[in-house]
């Protein structure tokens, strides 16, 4: 059959643990605004997450008394599904979307480039120790400076991937309401056209 040999890198990538960046966006309604915010604060702390961004609009003293909030939370991926389920039990979900981006190949590629640069740096350091002219030393040090910059860049990229994989992003758009508007579980195309 032409003697096709499996791509060694592809096999290596497949054996590596998948790196998924998961994001969840939810639009919520609640009649118990303060209670919901307190619950969220406690749950985020309990699962070891953190609040990346928080905006609260209005106050209970203004004309209509309705408030809203927009929260961006970082939740450990291992606790994400349970956390999202808990949010759904404490507020009415108007809209919810989830996304999972697989960055396994990008991660492995970045990791391989970093290792290659580190090996190259070790070789240049060895050459620098043996250099016997000022010109050779200057040339080697310039190349080492460039290598260090590239190494730091790839290492930084891996840290960003690690953070995004370890901590999923949950964005909550919360509205305080007087009464909960029923949400159709699976609206048909005809219903959506009529509502539009």
Coordinates of N, CA and C in Angstrom, one line a residue:
X1 N 0.8 -1.2 0.0 CA 0.0 0.0 0.0 C 0.9 1.3 0.0
X2 N 2.1 1.1 -0.5 CA 3.0 2.3 -0.6 C 3.8 2.4 0.7
X3 N 3.6 1.5 1.6 CA 4.5 1.5 2.8 C 4.3 2.8 3.7
X4 N 3.1 3.2 3.9 CA 2.8 4.4 4.6 C 3.2 4.2 6.1
X5 N 4.0 5.1 6.6 CA 4.4 5.1 8.0 C 3.7 6.1 8.8
X6 N 3.1 5.8 10.0 CA 2.4 6.8 10.7 C 3.3 7.9 11.2
X7 N 2.8 9.1 11.1 CA 3.6 10.3 11.5 C 3.9 10.2 13.0
X8 N 5.2 10.1 13.4 CA 5.6 10.0 14.8 C 5.1 11.1 15.6
X9 N 5.1 12.3 15.1 CA 4.6 13.4 15.9 C 3.1 13.3 16.2
X10 N 2.3 12.9 15.2 CA 0.9 12.7 15.3 C 0.6 11.7 16.4
X11 N 1.4 10.6 16.4 CA 1.2 9.5 17.4 C 1.5 10.1 18.8
X12 N 2.5 10.9 18.9 CA 2.9 11.5 20.2 C 1.8 12.4 20.7
X13 N 1.2 13.2 19.8 CA 0.1 14.1 20.2 C -1.1 13.3 20.7
X14 N -1.4 12.2 20.0 CA -2.6 11.5 20.3 C -2.4 10.8 21.7
X15 N -1.2 10.5 22.1 CA -0.9 9.9 23.4 C -0.9 10.9 24.5
X16 N -0.8 12.2 24.2 CA -0.8 13.2 25.2 C -2.2 13.5 25.7
X17 N -2.3 13.9 26.9 CA -3.6 14.2 27.5 C -4.2 15.4 26.8
X18 N -5.4 15.4 26.4 CA -6.0 16.5 25.7 C -6.1 17.8 26.5
X19 N -5.8 18.9 25.9 CA -5.8 20.2 26.5 C -7.0 20.9 25.9
X20 N -8.1 21.1 26.8 CA -9.3 21.7 26.4 C -9.5 23.1 27.1
X21 N -9.7 24.1 26.4 CA -10.1 25.4 27.0 C -11.6 25.5 26.9
X22 N -12.2 25.4 28.1 CA -13.7 25.5 28.1 C -14.2 26.8 28.6
X23 N -15.2 27.3 27.9 CA -15.9 28.5 28.3 C -17.4 28.3 28.3
X24 N -18.0 28.9 29.3 CA -19.5 28.9 29.5 C -20.0 30.3 29.6
X25 N -21.0 30.6 28.9 CA -21.7 31.9 29.0 C -23.2 31.7 29.4
X26 N -23.6 32.4 30.4 CA -25.0 32.2 30.8 C -25.7 33.6 31.1
X27 N -26.9 33.7 30.6 CA -27.8 34.8 30.9 C -28.8 34.4 31.9
X28 N -28.8 35.1 33.1 CA -29.6 34.6 34.2 C -30.7 35.7 34.6
X29 N -31.8 35.2 35.2 CA -32.7 36.0 35.9 C -32.9 35.6 37.3
X30 N -33.1 36.5 38.2 CA -33.3 36.2 39.6 C -34.2 37.2 40.3
X31 N -35.0 36.8 41.2 CA -35.7 37.7 42.1 C -35.0 37.9 43.4
X32 N -33.9 37.1 43.6 CA -33.1 37.2 44.8 C -31.7 37.6 44.4
X33 N -31.5 38.8 44.0 CA -30.2 39.3 43.5 C -29.1 39.2 44.5
X34 N -29.3 39.7 45.7 CA -28.2 39.7 46.7 C -27.9 38.2 47.1
X35 N -28.9 37.4 47.2 CA -28.7 36.0 47.6 C -27.9 35.3 46.6
X36 N -28.2 35.5 45.3 CA -27.5 34.9 44.2 C -26.0 35.3 44.2
X37 N -25.8 36.6 44.4 CA -24.4 37.1 44.4 C -23.6 36.5 45.5
X38 N -24.3 36.4 46.7 CA -23.6 35.8 47.9 C -23.3 34.3 47.6
X39 N -24.3 33.6 47.0 CA -24.1 32.2 46.7 C -22.9 32.0 45.7
X40 N -22.9 32.9 44.7 CA -21.8 32.8 43.7 C -20.4 33.0 44.3
X41 N -20.4 34.0 45.2 CA -19.1 34.4 45.8 C -18.6 33.2 46.7
X42 N -19.5 32.6 47.4 CA -19.2 31.5 48.3 C -18.7 30.2 47.5
X43 N -19.5 30.0 46.4 CA -19.2 28.8 45.5 C -17.8 28.9 44.8
X44 N -17.6 30.1 44.3 CA -16.3 30.4 43.6 C -15.2 30.1 44.6
X45 N -15.3 30.6 45.8 CA -14.2 30.4 46.8 C -14.1 28.9 47.1
X46 N -15.3 28.2 47.3 CA -15.3 26.8 47.7 C -14.6 25.9 46.7
X47 N -14.7 26.2 45.4 CA -14.1 25.4 44.4 C -12.7 25.8 44.0
X48 N -12.2 26.9 44.7 CA -10.8 27.3 44.4 C -10.7 28.2 43.2
X49 N -11.8 28.8 42.8 CA -11.8 29.7 41.6 C -11.5 31.1 42.0
X50 N -11.7 32.0 41.1 CA -11.6 33.5 41.4 C -12.4 34.3 40.4
X51 N -12.7 35.5 40.9 CA -13.4 36.5 40.1 C -12.4 37.3 39.2
X52 N -12.5 37.1 37.9 CA -11.6 37.9 37.0 C -12.1 39.3 36.8
X53 N -13.5 39.4 36.7 CA -14.0 40.8 36.5 C -15.5 40.8 37.0
X54 N -15.8 41.9 37.6 CA -17.2 42.1 38.2 C -17.7 43.5 38.0
X55 N -18.9 43.6 37.4 CA -19.6 44.8 37.2 C -21.0 44.7 37.7
X56 N -21.4 45.6 38.6 CA -22.8 45.6 39.1 C -23.4 46.9 38.8
X57 N -24.6 46.9 38.2 CA -25.2 48.1 37.8 C -26.5 48.4 38.6
X58 N -26.8 49.7 38.9 CA -28.0 50.0 39.6 C -27.9 49.7 41.1
X59 N -28.9 50.1 41.8 CA -29.0 49.7 43.2 C -30.4 49.6 43.6
X60 N -30.7 49.0 44.8 CA -32.1 48.8 45.2 C -32.8 50.1 45.6
X61 N -32.0 51.2 45.6 CA -32.6 52.5 46.0 C -33.1 53.3 44.8
X62 N -32.7 52.8 43.6 CA -33.1 53.7 42.4 C -34.6 53.5 42.0
X63 N -35.0 54.1 41.0 CA -36.4 54.2 40.6 C -37.1 52.8 40.6
X64 N -36.6 51.9 39.8 CA -37.3 50.6 39.7 C -36.8 49.5 40.6
X65 N -35.6 49.8 41.2 CA -35.1 48.8 42.1 C -34.4 47.6 41.5
X66 N -34.3 47.6 40.1 CA -33.8 46.5 39.4 C -32.3 46.7 39.2
X67 N -31.5 45.6 39.5 CA -30.1 45.7 39.3 C -29.7 44.6 38.3
X68 N -28.4 44.8 37.8 CA -27.9 43.8 36.9 C -26.4 43.6 37.2
X69 N -25.8 42.5 36.8 CA -24.4 42.3 37.1 C -23.8 41.5 35.9
X70 N -22.6 41.7 35.7 CA -21.8 41.0 34.7 C -20.6 40.5 35.4
X71 N -20.4 39.1 35.5 CA -19.3 38.5 36.2 C -18.5 37.6 35.2
X72 N -17.2 37.7 35.3 CA -16.4 36.8 34.6 C -15.6 36.0 35.7
X73 N -15.9 34.7 35.7 CA -15.3 33.9 36.8 C -14.3 32.9 36.2
X74 N -13.3 32.5 36.9 CA -12.4 31.5 36.5 C -12.6 30.3 37.4
X75 N -13.0 29.2 36.9 CA -13.4 28.0 37.7 C -12.5 26.8 37.3
X76 N -11.9 26.1 38.3 CA -11.1 25.0 38.0 C -11.9 24.0 37.1
X77 N -11.3 23.5 36.0 CA -12.0 22.7 35.0 C -12.7 21.5 35.7
X78 N -12.0 20.9 36.7 CA -12.5 19.7 37.3 C -13.8 20.0 38.1
X79 N -14.1 21.3 38.4 CA -15.3 21.6 39.1 C -16.3 22.3 38.2
X80 N -16.0 22.5 37.0 CA -16.9 23.4 36.1 C -18.3 22.9 36.0
X81 N -18.5 21.6 35.7 CA -19.8 21.1 35.4 C -20.7 21.2 36.7
X82 N -20.1 20.8 37.8 CA -20.9 20.9 39.1 C -21.2 22.4 39.4
X83 N -20.3 23.3 39.2 CA -20.5 24.7 39.4 C -21.6 25.3 38.6
X84 N -21.6 24.9 37.3 CA -22.6 25.4 36.3 C -24.0 24.8 36.7
X85 N -24.0 23.6 37.1 CA -25.3 23.0 37.6 C -25.8 23.7 38.8
X86 N -24.9 24.1 39.7 CA -25.4 24.8 40.9 C -25.9 26.2 40.6
X87 N -25.3 26.9 39.6 CA -25.8 28.2 39.2 C -27.3 28.0 38.7
X88 N -27.5 27.0 37.9 CA -28.8 26.7 37.3 C -29.9 26.4 38.4
X89 N -29.4 25.9 39.5 CA -30.4 25.6 40.6 C -30.7 26.8 41.4
X90 N -29.9 27.9 41.3 CA -30.1 29.1 42.1 C -30.6 30.3 41.3
X91 N -30.7 30.1 40.0 CA -31.2 31.2 39.2 C -31.9 30.6 37.9
X92 N -32.7 31.4 37.2 CA -33.3 31.0 36.0 C -32.4 31.3 34.8
X93 N -32.1 30.2 34.1 CA -31.2 30.4 32.9 C -32.1 30.8 31.7
X94 N -31.8 32.0 31.2 CA -32.5 32.4 30.0 C -31.8 31.9 28.8
X95 N -30.4 32.0 28.8 CA -29.6 31.5 27.7 C -28.3 30.9 28.2
X96 N -27.8 29.9 27.6 CA -26.6 29.3 28.0 C -25.9 28.8 26.8
X97 N -24.6 29.0 26.7 CA -23.7 28.5 25.6 C -22.4 27.9 26.2
X98 N -21.9 26.9 25.6 CA -20.7 26.3 26.0 C -19.8 26.1 24.8
X99 N -18.5 26.2 25.1 CA -17.5 26.0 24.0 C -16.3 25.3 24.6
X100 N -15.7 24.4 23.8 CA -14.5 23.7 24.2 C -13.5 23.8 23.0
X101 N -12.4 24.5 23.3 CA -11.4 24.6 22.2 C -10.2 23.6 22.5
X102 N -9.9 22.7 21.6 CA -8.9 21.7 21.8 C -7.6 22.4 21.3
X103 N -6.6 22.6 22.3 CA -5.3 23.2 22.0 C -4.2 22.2 22.2
X104 N -4.5 20.9 22.1 CA -3.5 19.9 22.4 C -2.3 20.0 21.4
X105 N -2.7 20.1 20.1 CA -1.6 20.2 19.1 C -0.8 21.5 19.2
X106 N -1.4 22.6 19.4 CA -0.7 23.9 19.6 C 0.2 23.8 20.8
X107 N -0.3 23.2 21.9 CA 0.5 23.0 23.1 C 1.7 22.2 22.9
X108 N 1.5 21.0 22.3 CA 2.6 20.1 22.0 C 3.7 20.8 21.1
X109 N 3.2 21.5 20.1 CA 4.1 22.2 19.2 C 4.9 23.2 19.9
X110 N 4.3 24.0 20.7 CA 5.0 25.1 21.5 C 6.0 24.4 22.4
X111 N 5.6 23.3 23.1 CA 6.5 22.6 24.0 C 7.7 22.1 23.3
X112 N 7.5 21.5 22.1 CA 8.6 21.0 21.3 C 9.6 22.1 20.9
X113 N 9.0 23.2 20.5 CA 9.9 24.4 20.1 C 10.7 24.9 21.2
X114 N 10.0 24.9 22.4 CA 10.7 25.4 23.6 C 11.9 24.5 24.0
X115 N 11.7 23.2 23.9 CA 12.7 22.2 24.2 C 13.9 22.3 23.2
X116 N 13.5 22.5 22.0 CA 14.6 22.7 20.9 C 15.4 23.9 21.2
X117 N 14.8 25.0 21.5 CA 15.5 26.2 21.8 C 16.4 26.1 23.1
X118 N 15.9 25.4 24.1 CA 16.7 25.2 25.3 C 17.9 24.3 25.0
X119 N 17.8 23.3 24.1 CA 19.0 22.5 23.7 C 20.0 23.4 23.0
X120 N 19.4 24.2 22.1 CA 20.3 25.1 21.3 C 21.0 26.1 22.2
X121 N 20.3 26.6 23.2 CA 20.9 27.5 24.2 C 22.1 26.8 24.9
X122 N 21.9 25.6 25.3 CA 23.0 24.9 26.0 C 24.2 24.7 25.1
X123 N 24.0 24.5 23.8 CA 25.1 24.3 22.9 C 25.9 25.6 22.8
X124 N 25.1 26.7 22.7 CA 25.8 28.0 22.5 C 26.5 28.5 23.8
X125 N 26.0 28.1 25.0 CA 26.7 28.3 26.2 C 28.0 27.6 26.3
X126 N 28.0 26.3 25.8 CA 29.2 25.5 25.7 C 30.2 26.2 24.8
X127 N 29.7 26.7 23.7 CA 30.6 27.4 22.7 C 31.2 28.7 23.3
X128 N 30.4 29.4 24.1 CA 30.8 30.6 24.7 C 32.0 30.4 25.7
X129 N 31.9 29.3 26.4 CA 33.0 28.9 27.4 C 34.3 28.7 26.6
X130 N 34.2 28.2 25.4 CA 35.4 27.9 24.6 C 35.9 29.1 23.7
X131 N 35.1 30.1 23.6 CA 35.4 31.2 22.7 C 36.7 31.9 23.2
X132 N 37.5 32.3 22.2 CA 38.8 32.9 22.6 C 39.1 34.2 22.0
X133 N 38.0 34.8 21.2 CA 38.2 36.1 20.7 C 37.0 37.0 21.1
X134 N 37.2 38.3 21.2 CA 36.2 39.2 21.6 C 35.0 39.1 20.6
X135 N 35.3 39.1 19.3 CA 34.3 39.0 18.2 C 33.4 37.8 18.4
X136 N 34.1 36.6 18.7 CA 33.3 35.4 18.8 C 32.4 35.5 20.1
X137 N 32.9 36.1 21.2 CA 32.1 36.2 22.4 C 30.9 37.1 22.1
X138 N 31.1 38.2 21.5 CA 30.0 39.2 21.2 C 29.0 38.5 20.3
X139 N 29.4 37.8 19.3 CA 28.5 37.1 18.4 C 27.6 36.1 19.1
X140 N 28.3 35.3 19.9 CA 27.6 34.2 20.7 C 26.6 34.8 21.7
X141 N 27.1 35.9 22.4 CA 26.2 36.5 23.4 C 25.0 37.2 22.7
X142 N 25.1 37.7 21.5 CA 24.0 38.3 20.8 C 23.0 37.2 20.5
X143 N 23.5 36.0 20.0 CA 22.6 34.9 19.7 C 22.0 34.4 20.9
X144 N 22.7 34.3 22.0 CA 22.1 33.8 23.3 C 21.0 34.7 23.8
X145 N 21.2 36.0 23.6 CA 20.1 37.0 24.0 C 18.9 36.7 23.2
X146 N 19.0 36.5 21.9 CA 17.8 36.2 21.0 C 17.2 34.9 21.4
X147 N 18.0 33.9 21.7 CA 17.5 32.6 22.2 C 16.7 32.8 23.5
X148 N 17.2 33.5 24.4 CA 16.6 33.7 25.7 C 15.2 34.4 25.5
X149 N 15.2 35.4 24.6 CA 13.9 36.1 24.3 C 12.9 35.1 23.8
X150 N 13.3 34.2 22.8 CA 12.4 33.2 22.2 C 11.9 32.2 23.3
X151 N 12.9 31.8 24.1 CA 12.5 30.8 25.2 C 11.5 31.4 26.1
X152 N 11.7 32.7 26.6 CA 10.7 33.3 27.5 C 9.4 33.4 26.8
X153 N 9.3 33.7 25.5 CA 8.1 33.9 24.8 C 7.3 32.6 24.7
X154 N 8.0 31.5 24.4 CA 7.4 30.1 24.3 C 6.9 29.7 25.7
X155 N 7.8 29.9 26.7 CA 7.4 29.5 28.1 C 6.2 30.3 28.6
X156 N 6.1 31.6 28.2 CA 4.9 32.4 28.6 C 3.7 31.9 27.9
X157 N 3.8 31.5 26.6 CA 2.6 30.9 25.9 C 2.1 29.6 26.6
X158 N 3.1 28.8 27.0 CA 2.7 27.6 27.7 C 2.0 27.9 29.0
X159 N 2.4 28.9 29.7 CA 1.8 29.3 31.0 C 0.4 29.8 30.7
X160 N 0.2 30.5 29.6 CA -1.2 31.0 29.3 C -2.1 29.8 29.0
X161 N -1.6 28.9 28.2 CA -2.4 27.7 27.9 C -2.7 26.9 29.1
X162 N -1.7 26.7 30.0 CA -2.0 26.0 31.3 C -3.1 26.7 32.1
X163 N -3.0 28.0 32.2 CA -4.0 28.7 33.0 C -5.4 28.6 32.3
X164 N -5.5 28.7 31.0 CA -6.8 28.6 30.4 C -7.4 27.2 30.4
X165 N -6.5 26.2 30.4 CA -7.0 24.8 30.4 C -7.4 24.5 31.9
X166 N -6.6 24.9 32.8 CA -6.8 24.6 34.2 C -8.1 25.3 34.8
X167 N -8.2 26.6 34.4 CA -9.3 27.4 34.9 C -10.2 27.8 33.7
X168 N -11.4 27.2 33.7 CA -12.4 27.5 32.7 C -13.0 28.9 32.9
X169 N -13.4 29.6 31.9 CA -14.0 30.9 32.0 C -15.5 30.8 32.0
X170 N -16.2 31.4 33.0 CA -17.6 31.4 33.1 C -18.1 32.8 33.1
X171 N -18.8 33.2 32.1 CA -19.4 34.6 32.1 C -20.8 34.6 32.4
X172 N -21.2 35.4 33.4 CA -22.6 35.4 33.9 C -23.2 36.8 33.7
X173 N -24.3 36.9 33.0 CA -25.0 38.2 32.8 C -26.3 38.0 33.6
X174 N -26.4 38.7 34.7 CA -27.5 38.5 35.7 C -28.4 39.7 35.7
X175 N -29.7 39.4 35.6 CA -30.7 40.5 35.7 C -31.6 40.2 36.9
X176 N -31.9 41.3 37.7 CA -32.8 41.2 38.8 C -34.2 41.5 38.2
X177 N -35.2 40.7 38.5 CA -36.5 40.8 37.9 C -37.6 40.7 39.0
X178 N -38.7 41.3 38.7 CA -39.9 41.2 39.6 C -40.5 39.9 39.5
X179 N -40.6 39.4 38.3 CA -41.2 38.0 38.1 C -40.3 37.3 37.0
X180 N -40.2 36.0 37.2 CA -39.4 35.2 36.2 C -40.2 35.0 35.0
X181 N -39.6 35.3 33.8 CA -40.3 35.1 32.5 C -40.0 33.6 32.2
X182 N -41.1 32.8 31.9 CA -40.8 31.4 31.5 C -39.9 31.4 30.3
X183 N -39.0 30.4 30.3 CA -38.1 30.3 29.1 C -38.4 29.0 28.4
X184 N -38.7 29.1 27.1 CA -39.0 27.8 26.3 C -37.7 27.0 26.2
X185 N -37.8 25.8 26.6 CA -36.6 24.9 26.7 C -35.9 24.7 25.3
X186 N -36.7 24.4 24.3 CA -36.2 24.2 23.0 C -37.1 24.8 21.9
X187 N -36.9 26.2 21.8 CA -37.8 26.9 20.9 C -37.7 26.4 19.4
X188 N -38.8 26.2 18.8 CA -38.8 25.8 17.4 C -38.5 27.0 16.5
X189 N -38.1 26.7 15.2 CA -37.8 27.8 14.3 C -39.0 28.7 14.1
X190 N -40.2 28.2 14.1 CA -41.4 29.0 13.9 C -41.6 29.9 15.0
X191 N -41.4 29.4 16.3 CA -41.6 30.2 17.5 C -40.5 31.4 17.5
X192 N -39.3 31.0 17.1 CA -38.2 32.0 17.1 C -38.5 33.1 16.0
X193 N -39.1 32.7 14.9 CA -39.4 33.7 13.8 C -40.6 34.6 14.3
X194 N -41.6 34.0 15.0 CA -42.7 34.8 15.5 C -42.2 35.8 16.6
X195 N -41.3 35.3 17.5 CA -40.8 36.2 18.5 C -39.9 37.3 17.9
X196 N -39.2 37.0 16.8 CA -38.4 38.0 16.1 C -39.2 39.1 15.6

